[in-house]
């Protein structure tokens, strides 16, 4: 089976599993910081088990770096990164903005990716150099996608995520406050949702600083690039897929990216 087909099977299977567990005992377990804002549910853990089973059977010997499992901080150049439930906070609070995402890296670059939003039944696939495709209940066969944006800078919204870490990582004063004086800001609380909104041109940009991990970013970064968008680190350089921690700026075009980068370049933090 081709790798992209494997990733598609993983996110679809795990996404439907997550939905099936939505009404039960969520069994929230706190992780290590953020005043209880960083936690997992039974759906995260069961989705991880199912996803690892599929990946290990379909791609024997593949190194899997995933949320909810023990990982080395250094990322090998060839591996698959997997988030069994991105947007756990949204899922727990009965919001619909969550998904399952997986991306295969080769030579330290995202090559194949799949992300599934189970409530919307929206599947996003991407392959480096070949494009990005979206399927929905209205368009079951994946359709090629390019980013379309209304082009009005003063009317756009900028996506980000905000919580206690925003203050801990000094993101609020250096980035969020000045940007919010210029743009309407929209917090997604799920990296895949923040990326999806950029991909669809619903927001002009989405940045994430000081909290996210490689499995949050890789799949949507590839999709946005293949759809003609901008993906970079907070200083405007290409993202380096070598460590667990990951900070980024996604944008519909370079003009908006440059505006966001004016502020993110002032930030001195970093994911760890």
PDB file of C-alpha atoms in Angstrom:
ATOM      1  CA  UNK A   1       0.000   0.000   0.000  1.00  0.00           C
ATOM      2  CA  UNK A   2       1.316   3.472  -0.875  1.00  0.00           C
ATOM      3  CA  UNK A   3       2.306   5.597   2.118  1.00  0.00           C
ATOM      4  CA  UNK A   4      -0.321   8.261   1.414  1.00  0.00           C
ATOM      5  CA  UNK A   5      -2.997   5.563   1.354  1.00  0.00           C
ATOM      6  CA  UNK A   6      -1.739   4.273   4.704  1.00  0.00           C
ATOM      7  CA  UNK A   7      -1.932   7.732   6.259  1.00  0.00           C
ATOM      8  CA  UNK A   8      -5.423   8.155   4.843  1.00  0.00           C
ATOM      9  CA  UNK A   9      -6.510   4.872   6.432  1.00  0.00           C
ATOM     10  CA  UNK A  10      -4.996   5.910   9.766  1.00  0.00           C
ATOM     11  CA  UNK A  11      -6.731   9.278  10.021  1.00  0.00           C
ATOM     12  CA  UNK A  12     -10.092   8.036   8.750  1.00  0.00           C
ATOM     13  CA  UNK A  13     -10.133   4.994  11.035  1.00  0.00           C
ATOM     14  CA  UNK A  14      -8.943   6.903  14.085  1.00  0.00           C
ATOM     15  CA  UNK A  15     -11.215   9.849  13.372  1.00  0.00           C
ATOM     16  CA  UNK A  16     -14.296   7.657  13.344  1.00  0.00           C
ATOM     17  CA  UNK A  17     -13.075   5.937  16.516  1.00  0.00           C
ATOM     18  CA  UNK A  18     -12.727   9.314  18.235  1.00  0.00           C
ATOM     19  CA  UNK A  19     -16.276  10.262  17.237  1.00  0.00           C
ATOM     20  CA  UNK A  20     -17.615   6.973  18.601  1.00  0.00           C
ATOM     21  CA  UNK A  21     -16.076   7.756  22.001  1.00  0.00           C
ATOM     22  CA  UNK A  22     -17.328  11.319  22.161  1.00  0.00           C
ATOM     23  CA  UNK A  23     -20.400  10.673  24.301  1.00  0.00           C
ATOM     24  CA  UNK A  24     -18.790   8.359  26.839  1.00  0.00           C
ATOM     25  CA  UNK A  25     -16.554   8.790  29.862  1.00  0.00           C
ATOM     26  CA  UNK A  26     -13.773  11.025  28.545  1.00  0.00           C
ATOM     27  CA  UNK A  27     -11.380  10.069  31.377  1.00  0.00           C
ATOM     28  CA  UNK A  28      -9.285  13.242  31.245  1.00  0.00           C
ATOM     29  CA  UNK A  29      -5.742  12.762  32.551  1.00  0.00           C
ATOM     30  CA  UNK A  30      -3.612  15.850  33.199  1.00  0.00           C
ATOM     31  CA  UNK A  31      -0.145  15.990  31.720  1.00  0.00           C
ATOM     32  CA  UNK A  32       2.774  17.940  33.108  1.00  0.00           C
ATOM     33  CA  UNK A  33       1.994  21.652  33.031  1.00  0.00           C
ATOM     34  CA  UNK A  34      -0.324  24.515  31.966  1.00  0.00           C
ATOM     35  CA  UNK A  35      -2.673  24.507  34.971  1.00  0.00           C
ATOM     36  CA  UNK A  36      -4.640  21.524  33.733  1.00  0.00           C
ATOM     37  CA  UNK A  37      -4.944  22.860  30.181  1.00  0.00           C
ATOM     38  CA  UNK A  38      -2.644  20.126  28.859  1.00  0.00           C
ATOM     39  CA  UNK A  39      -4.373  16.759  29.157  1.00  0.00           C
ATOM     40  CA  UNK A  40      -5.435  13.652  27.271  1.00  0.00           C
ATOM     41  CA  UNK A  41      -8.707  11.739  27.109  1.00  0.00           C
ATOM     42  CA  UNK A  42      -9.631   8.115  26.559  1.00  0.00           C
ATOM     43  CA  UNK A  43     -10.219   9.034  22.908  1.00  0.00           C
ATOM     44  CA  UNK A  44      -6.621  10.273  22.536  1.00  0.00           C
ATOM     45  CA  UNK A  45      -5.283   7.051  23.992  1.00  0.00           C
ATOM     46  CA  UNK A  46      -7.522   4.648  22.082  1.00  0.00           C
ATOM     47  CA  UNK A  47      -6.904   6.502  18.822  1.00  0.00           C
ATOM     48  CA  UNK A  48      -3.162   6.238  19.436  1.00  0.00           C
ATOM     49  CA  UNK A  49      -3.389   2.467  19.890  1.00  0.00           C
ATOM     50  CA  UNK A  50      -5.397   2.013  16.702  1.00  0.00           C
ATOM     51  CA  UNK A  51      -3.189   4.327  14.664  1.00  0.00           C
ATOM     52  CA  UNK A  52       0.043   2.682  15.800  1.00  0.00           C
ATOM     53  CA  UNK A  53      -1.381  -0.737  14.967  1.00  0.00           C
ATOM     54  CA  UNK A  54      -2.186   0.317  11.396  1.00  0.00           C
ATOM     55  CA  UNK A  55       1.138   2.096  10.878  1.00  0.00           C
ATOM     56  CA  UNK A  56       3.252  -0.730  12.287  1.00  0.00           C
ATOM     57  CA  UNK A  57       1.499  -3.300  10.122  1.00  0.00           C
ATOM     58  CA  UNK A  58       1.525  -1.230   6.932  1.00  0.00           C
ATOM     59  CA  UNK A  59       5.019   0.308   7.213  1.00  0.00           C
ATOM     60  CA  UNK A  60       7.134  -2.220   9.155  1.00  0.00           C
ATOM     61  CA  UNK A  61      10.182  -0.679  10.800  1.00  0.00           C
ATOM     62  CA  UNK A  62       8.961   2.908  10.401  1.00  0.00           C
ATOM     63  CA  UNK A  63       9.860   5.171  13.317  1.00  0.00           C
ATOM     64  CA  UNK A  64       6.624   6.648  14.670  1.00  0.00           C
ATOM     65  CA  UNK A  65       6.743   9.921  16.607  1.00  0.00           C
ATOM     66  CA  UNK A  66       3.374  10.527  18.221  1.00  0.00           C
ATOM     67  CA  UNK A  67       1.441  12.500  20.787  1.00  0.00           C
ATOM     68  CA  UNK A  68       0.682  10.425  23.895  1.00  0.00           C
ATOM     69  CA  UNK A  69       3.767   8.180  23.546  1.00  0.00           C
ATOM     70  CA  UNK A  70       7.344   8.437  24.760  1.00  0.00           C
ATOM     71  CA  UNK A  71       9.529  10.029  22.078  1.00  0.00           C
ATOM     72  CA  UNK A  72      13.129  11.148  21.760  1.00  0.00           C
ATOM     73  CA  UNK A  73      13.416  14.931  21.409  1.00  0.00           C
ATOM     74  CA  UNK A  74      15.566  14.567  18.285  1.00  0.00           C
ATOM     75  CA  UNK A  75      13.522  13.642  15.220  1.00  0.00           C
ATOM     76  CA  UNK A  76      15.103  11.192  12.733  1.00  0.00           C
ATOM     77  CA  UNK A  77      15.103  12.372   9.096  1.00  0.00           C
ATOM     78  CA  UNK A  78      12.878   9.464   8.048  1.00  0.00           C
ATOM     79  CA  UNK A  79       9.824   8.903  10.236  1.00  0.00           C
ATOM     80  CA  UNK A  80       6.067   9.360  10.515  1.00  0.00           C
ATOM     81  CA  UNK A  81       4.586  11.856  12.975  1.00  0.00           C
ATOM     82  CA  UNK A  82       1.075  11.224  14.248  1.00  0.00           C
ATOM     83  CA  UNK A  83      -1.400  13.083  16.435  1.00  0.00           C
ATOM     84  CA  UNK A  84      -4.286  10.767  17.348  1.00  0.00           C
ATOM     85  CA  UNK A  85      -6.477  13.693  18.456  1.00  0.00           C
ATOM     86  CA  UNK A  86      -5.441  17.274  17.828  1.00  0.00           C
ATOM     87  CA  UNK A  87      -7.759  19.680  19.592  1.00  0.00           C
ATOM     88  CA  UNK A  88      -8.328  17.667  22.756  1.00  0.00           C
ATOM     89  CA  UNK A  89      -9.597  20.738  24.618  1.00  0.00           C
ATOM     90  CA  UNK A  90     -12.213  21.343  21.921  1.00  0.00           C
ATOM     91  CA  UNK A  91     -13.183  17.667  21.911  1.00  0.00           C
ATOM     92  CA  UNK A  92     -13.552  17.638  25.702  1.00  0.00           C
ATOM     93  CA  UNK A  93     -15.724  20.767  25.656  1.00  0.00           C
ATOM     94  CA  UNK A  94     -18.014  19.423  22.896  1.00  0.00           C
ATOM     95  CA  UNK A  95     -16.711  21.745  20.204  1.00  0.00           C
ATOM     96  CA  UNK A  96     -16.315  20.411  16.679  1.00  0.00           C
ATOM     97  CA  UNK A  97     -12.857  21.772  15.813  1.00  0.00           C
ATOM     98  CA  UNK A  98     -10.610  18.741  16.248  1.00  0.00           C
ATOM     99  CA  UNK A  99      -8.992  16.188  13.987  1.00  0.00           C
ATOM    100  CA  UNK A 100      -6.542  13.354  13.466  1.00  0.00           C
ATOM    101  CA  UNK A 101      -3.353  14.043  11.545  1.00  0.00           C
ATOM    102  CA  UNK A 102      -0.344  12.105  10.250  1.00  0.00           C
ATOM    103  CA  UNK A 103       2.654  13.024   8.127  1.00  0.00           C
ATOM    104  CA  UNK A 104       5.584  11.028   6.763  1.00  0.00           C
ATOM    105  CA  UNK A 105       8.988  12.704   6.586  1.00  0.00           C
ATOM    106  CA  UNK A 106      11.838  11.722   4.301  1.00  0.00           C
ATOM    107  CA  UNK A 107      15.231  13.445   4.461  1.00  0.00           C
ATOM    108  CA  UNK A 108      13.818  15.650   7.238  1.00  0.00           C
ATOM    109  CA  UNK A 109      11.020  17.054   5.061  1.00  0.00           C
ATOM    110  CA  UNK A 110       7.260  16.357   5.096  1.00  0.00           C
ATOM    111  CA  UNK A 111       6.475  14.312   1.977  1.00  0.00           C
ATOM    112  CA  UNK A 112       3.018  12.756   2.518  1.00  0.00           C
ATOM    113  CA  UNK A 113       0.267  13.958   4.826  1.00  0.00           C
ATOM    114  CA  UNK A 114      -3.327  13.258   5.773  1.00  0.00           C
ATOM    115  CA  UNK A 115      -5.626  15.121   8.158  1.00  0.00           C
ATOM    116  CA  UNK A 116      -9.228  14.235   8.924  1.00  0.00           C
ATOM    117  CA  UNK A 117     -11.892  16.335  10.631  1.00  0.00           C
ATOM    118  CA  UNK A 118     -14.443  13.704  11.697  1.00  0.00           C
ATOM    119  CA  UNK A 119     -17.335  16.030  12.525  1.00  0.00           C
ATOM    120  CA  UNK A 120     -17.080  17.764   9.144  1.00  0.00           C
ATOM    121  CA  UNK A 121     -16.131  14.521   7.358  1.00  0.00           C
ATOM    122  CA  UNK A 122     -13.392  16.564   5.685  1.00  0.00           C
ATOM    123  CA  UNK A 123     -10.207  14.829   4.540  1.00  0.00           C
ATOM    124  CA  UNK A 124      -7.111  16.798   3.514  1.00  0.00           C
ATOM    125  CA  UNK A 125      -4.325  14.976   1.669  1.00  0.00           C
ATOM    126  CA  UNK A 126      -1.014  16.337   0.392  1.00  0.00           C
ATOM    127  CA  UNK A 127       2.063  15.039  -1.382  1.00  0.00           C
ATOM    128  CA  UNK A 128       5.171  17.151  -1.880  1.00  0.00           C
ATOM    129  CA  UNK A 129       5.505  18.349  -5.440  1.00  0.00           C
ATOM    130  CA  UNK A 130       2.158  16.900  -6.482  1.00  0.00           C
ATOM    131  CA  UNK A 131      -0.445  18.972  -4.670  1.00  0.00           C
ATOM    132  CA  UNK A 132      -3.107  19.139  -1.992  1.00  0.00           C
ATOM    133  CA  UNK A 133      -6.589  17.628  -2.172  1.00  0.00           C
ATOM    134  CA  UNK A 134      -9.737  17.937  -0.076  1.00  0.00           C
ATOM    135  CA  UNK A 135     -12.737  15.632   0.084  1.00  0.00           C
ATOM    136  CA  UNK A 136     -16.014  16.431   1.857  1.00  0.00           C
ATOM    137  CA  UNK A 137     -19.466  14.815   1.968  1.00  0.00           C
ATOM    138  CA  UNK A 138     -20.376  17.002  -1.036  1.00  0.00           C
ATOM    139  CA  UNK A 139     -17.214  16.055  -2.944  1.00  0.00           C
ATOM    140  CA  UNK A 140     -16.330  12.509  -1.954  1.00  0.00           C
ATOM    141  CA  UNK A 141     -13.545  12.246  -4.546  1.00  0.00           C
ATOM    142  CA  UNK A 142     -10.606  14.393  -3.342  1.00  0.00           C
ATOM    143  CA  UNK A 143     -10.453  17.648  -5.316  1.00  0.00           C
ATOM    144  CA  UNK A 144      -7.258  19.665  -5.911  1.00  0.00           C
ATOM    145  CA  UNK A 145      -7.145  22.841  -3.846  1.00  0.00           C
ATOM    146  CA  UNK A 146      -5.332  26.157  -4.092  1.00  0.00           C
ATOM    147  CA  UNK A 147      -5.684  28.873  -1.473  1.00  0.00           C
ATOM    148  CA  UNK A 148      -8.210  31.553  -2.384  1.00  0.00           C
ATOM    149  CA  UNK A 149      -8.390  34.665  -0.200  1.00  0.00           C
ATOM    150  CA  UNK A 150     -10.524  37.805  -0.473  1.00  0.00           C
ATOM    151  CA  UNK A 151      -7.420  40.007  -0.573  1.00  0.00           C
ATOM    152  CA  UNK A 152      -8.541  42.670   1.902  1.00  0.00           C
ATOM    153  CA  UNK A 153      -5.903  42.993   4.604  1.00  0.00           C
ATOM    154  CA  UNK A 154      -8.049  45.186   6.846  1.00  0.00           C
ATOM    155  CA  UNK A 155     -10.931  42.685   6.820  1.00  0.00           C
ATOM    156  CA  UNK A 156      -8.986  39.490   7.461  1.00  0.00           C
ATOM    157  CA  UNK A 157      -8.686  37.556  10.714  1.00  0.00           C
ATOM    158  CA  UNK A 158      -5.453  36.160  12.122  1.00  0.00           C
ATOM    159  CA  UNK A 159      -5.462  32.782  13.847  1.00  0.00           C
ATOM    160  CA  UNK A 160      -3.479  31.878  16.942  1.00  0.00           C
ATOM    161  CA  UNK A 161      -3.859  29.870  20.137  1.00  0.00           C
ATOM    162  CA  UNK A 162      -3.966  31.493  23.564  1.00  0.00           C
ATOM    163  CA  UNK A 163      -3.839  30.064  27.087  1.00  0.00           C
ATOM    164  CA  UNK A 164      -1.753  30.301  30.246  1.00  0.00           C
ATOM    165  CA  UNK A 165       1.336  29.404  28.201  1.00  0.00           C
ATOM    166  CA  UNK A 166       0.845  32.627  26.203  1.00  0.00           C
ATOM    167  CA  UNK A 167       1.929  34.568  29.277  1.00  0.00           C
ATOM    168  CA  UNK A 168       4.513  32.023  30.421  1.00  0.00           C
ATOM    169  CA  UNK A 169       6.232  32.139  27.026  1.00  0.00           C
ATOM    170  CA  UNK A 170       5.892  35.955  26.851  1.00  0.00           C
ATOM    171  CA  UNK A 171       3.858  35.697  23.671  1.00  0.00           C
ATOM    172  CA  UNK A 172       1.082  37.984  24.877  1.00  0.00           C
ATOM    173  CA  UNK A 173       3.006  41.245  25.186  1.00  0.00           C
ATOM    174  CA  UNK A 174       5.445  40.761  22.306  1.00  0.00           C
ATOM    175  CA  UNK A 175       3.105  39.289  19.687  1.00  0.00           C
ATOM    176  CA  UNK A 176      -0.576  38.966  20.591  1.00  0.00           C
ATOM    177  CA  UNK A 177      -1.144  42.444  22.018  1.00  0.00           C
ATOM    178  CA  UNK A 178       0.341  44.402  19.067  1.00  0.00           C
ATOM    179  CA  UNK A 179      -1.247  42.133  16.460  1.00  0.00           C
ATOM    180  CA  UNK A 180      -4.653  42.461  18.122  1.00  0.00           C
ATOM    181  CA  UNK A 181      -4.379  46.233  17.760  1.00  0.00           C
ATOM    182  CA  UNK A 182      -4.284  45.752  13.978  1.00  0.00           C
ATOM    183  CA  UNK A 183      -6.306  42.587  13.276  1.00  0.00           C
ATOM    184  CA  UNK A 184      -9.232  40.632  14.629  1.00  0.00           C
ATOM    185  CA  UNK A 185      -7.755  37.552  16.304  1.00  0.00           C
ATOM    186  CA  UNK A 186      -9.250  34.059  16.305  1.00  0.00           C
ATOM    187  CA  UNK A 187      -8.108  31.268  18.633  1.00  0.00           C
ATOM    188  CA  UNK A 188      -8.661  27.744  17.317  1.00  0.00           C
ATOM    189  CA  UNK A 189      -7.202  25.651  20.177  1.00  0.00           C
ATOM    190  CA  UNK A 190      -6.258  23.046  17.570  1.00  0.00           C
ATOM    191  CA  UNK A 191      -3.321  23.350  15.196  1.00  0.00           C
ATOM    192  CA  UNK A 192      -5.050  21.391  12.446  1.00  0.00           C
ATOM    193  CA  UNK A 193      -8.060  23.709  12.636  1.00  0.00           C
ATOM    194  CA  UNK A 194      -5.831  26.770  12.529  1.00  0.00           C
ATOM    195  CA  UNK A 195      -4.136  25.352   9.446  1.00  0.00           C
ATOM    196  CA  UNK A 196      -7.443  24.372   7.830  1.00  0.00           C
ATOM    197  CA  UNK A 197      -8.707  27.939   8.084  1.00  0.00           C
ATOM    198  CA  UNK A 198      -5.617  29.260   6.287  1.00  0.00           C
ATOM    199  CA  UNK A 199      -5.905  26.550   3.633  1.00  0.00           C
ATOM    200  CA  UNK A 200      -9.498  27.599   2.941  1.00  0.00           C
ATOM    201  CA  UNK A 201      -8.669  31.320   3.021  1.00  0.00           C
ATOM    202  CA  UNK A 202     -10.879  31.873   6.073  1.00  0.00           C
ATOM    203  CA  UNK A 203      -7.995  33.471   7.979  1.00  0.00           C
ATOM    204  CA  UNK A 204      -5.061  35.336   6.513  1.00  0.00           C
ATOM    205  CA  UNK A 205      -2.548  33.633   8.783  1.00  0.00           C
ATOM    206  CA  UNK A 206      -2.150  31.334  11.758  1.00  0.00           C
ATOM    207  CA  UNK A 207       0.805  31.395  14.105  1.00  0.00           C
ATOM    208  CA  UNK A 208       1.645  29.096  17.002  1.00  0.00           C
ATOM    209  CA  UNK A 209       4.374  29.926  19.510  1.00  0.00           C
ATOM    210  CA  UNK A 210       5.720  28.159  22.558  1.00  0.00           C
ATOM    211  CA  UNK A 211       3.364  25.207  22.967  1.00  0.00           C
ATOM    212  CA  UNK A 212       3.070  23.008  19.865  1.00  0.00           C
ATOM    213  CA  UNK A 213       4.902  19.917  18.662  1.00  0.00           C
ATOM    214  CA  UNK A 214       5.993  18.558  15.302  1.00  0.00           C
ATOM    215  CA  UNK A 215       2.926  16.296  15.003  1.00  0.00           C
ATOM    216  CA  UNK A 216       0.693  19.367  15.328  1.00  0.00           C
ATOM    217  CA  UNK A 217       2.277  21.155  12.388  1.00  0.00           C
ATOM    218  CA  UNK A 218       3.766  18.839   9.779  1.00  0.00           C
ATOM    219  CA  UNK A 219       0.702  17.644   7.869  1.00  0.00           C
ATOM    220  CA  UNK A 220      -1.003  21.011   7.548  1.00  0.00           C
ATOM    221  CA  UNK A 221       2.289  22.730   6.759  1.00  0.00           C
ATOM    222  CA  UNK A 222       2.707  20.458   3.741  1.00  0.00           C
ATOM    223  CA  UNK A 223      -0.914  20.964   2.676  1.00  0.00           C
ATOM    224  CA  UNK A 224      -0.635  24.757   2.875  1.00  0.00           C
ATOM    225  CA  UNK A 225       2.633  24.815   0.938  1.00  0.00           C
ATOM    226  CA  UNK A 226       1.238  22.588  -1.791  1.00  0.00           C
ATOM    227  CA  UNK A 227      -1.827  24.849  -2.013  1.00  0.00           C
ATOM    228  CA  UNK A 228       0.362  27.912  -2.577  1.00  0.00           C
ATOM    229  CA  UNK A 229       0.582  29.296   0.951  1.00  0.00           C
ATOM    230  CA  UNK A 230       3.522  30.352   3.103  1.00  0.00           C
ATOM    231  CA  UNK A 231       5.041  28.231   5.873  1.00  0.00           C
ATOM    232  CA  UNK A 232       7.990  29.426   7.956  1.00  0.00           C
ATOM    233  CA  UNK A 233       9.364  29.692  11.472  1.00  0.00           C
ATOM    234  CA  UNK A 234       8.716  32.820  13.607  1.00  0.00           C
ATOM    235  CA  UNK A 235      11.817  34.485  12.113  1.00  0.00           C
ATOM    236  CA  UNK A 236      10.845  33.846   8.506  1.00  0.00           C
ATOM    237  CA  UNK A 237      13.202  30.924   7.876  1.00  0.00           C
ATOM    238  CA  UNK A 238      12.142  27.503   6.555  1.00  0.00           C
ATOM    239  CA  UNK A 239      10.888  25.177   9.270  1.00  0.00           C
ATOM    240  CA  UNK A 240      13.431  22.630  10.475  1.00  0.00           C
ATOM    241  CA  UNK A 241      11.816  19.282  11.214  1.00  0.00           C
ATOM    242  CA  UNK A 242      14.484  18.040  13.617  1.00  0.00           C
ATOM    243  CA  UNK A 243      13.031  18.403  17.123  1.00  0.00           C
ATOM    244  CA  UNK A 244       9.761  17.729  18.924  1.00  0.00           C
ATOM    245  CA  UNK A 245       9.069  21.397  19.655  1.00  0.00           C
ATOM    246  CA  UNK A 246       7.722  23.439  16.749  1.00  0.00           C
ATOM    247  CA  UNK A 247       6.819  27.119  16.335  1.00  0.00           C
ATOM    248  CA  UNK A 248       5.469  28.461  13.055  1.00  0.00           C
ATOM    249  CA  UNK A 249       3.701  31.013  10.918  1.00  0.00           C
ATOM    250  CA  UNK A 250       1.259  29.872   8.218  1.00  0.00           C
ATOM    251  CA  UNK A 251      -0.078  32.520   5.814  1.00  0.00           C
ATOM    252  CA  UNK A 252      -2.126  32.738   2.634  1.00  0.00           C
ATOM    253  CA  UNK A 253       0.597  34.802   0.943  1.00  0.00           C
ATOM    254  CA  UNK A 254       3.942  36.477   1.554  1.00  0.00           C
ATOM    255  CA  UNK A 255       2.398  39.915   2.136  1.00  0.00           C
ATOM    256  CA  UNK A 256       0.478  38.767   5.200  1.00  0.00           C
ATOM    257  CA  UNK A 257       3.356  36.570   6.355  1.00  0.00           C
ATOM    258  CA  UNK A 258       5.641  39.619   6.372  1.00  0.00           C
ATOM    259  CA  UNK A 259       3.181  41.557   8.539  1.00  0.00           C
ATOM    260  CA  UNK A 260       2.942  38.732  11.086  1.00  0.00           C
ATOM    261  CA  UNK A 261       6.706  38.235  11.074  1.00  0.00           C
ATOM    262  CA  UNK A 262       7.229  41.853  12.134  1.00  0.00           C
ATOM    263  CA  UNK A 263       5.870  40.776  15.513  1.00  0.00           C
ATOM    264  CA  UNK A 264       6.889  37.134  15.826  1.00  0.00           C
ATOM    265  CA  UNK A 265      10.521  38.117  15.213  1.00  0.00           C
ATOM    266  CA  UNK A 266      10.349  40.077  18.488  1.00  0.00           C
ATOM    267  CA  UNK A 267       9.512  36.914  20.409  1.00  0.00           C
ATOM    268  CA  UNK A 268      12.449  35.292  22.189  1.00  0.00           C
ATOM    269  CA  UNK A 269      10.845  32.033  23.326  1.00  0.00           C
ATOM    270  CA  UNK A 270      10.675  28.598  21.783  1.00  0.00           C
ATOM    271  CA  UNK A 271       8.898  25.273  22.122  1.00  0.00           C
ATOM    272  CA  UNK A 272      10.590  22.707  24.276  1.00  0.00           C
TER     273      UNK A 272
END
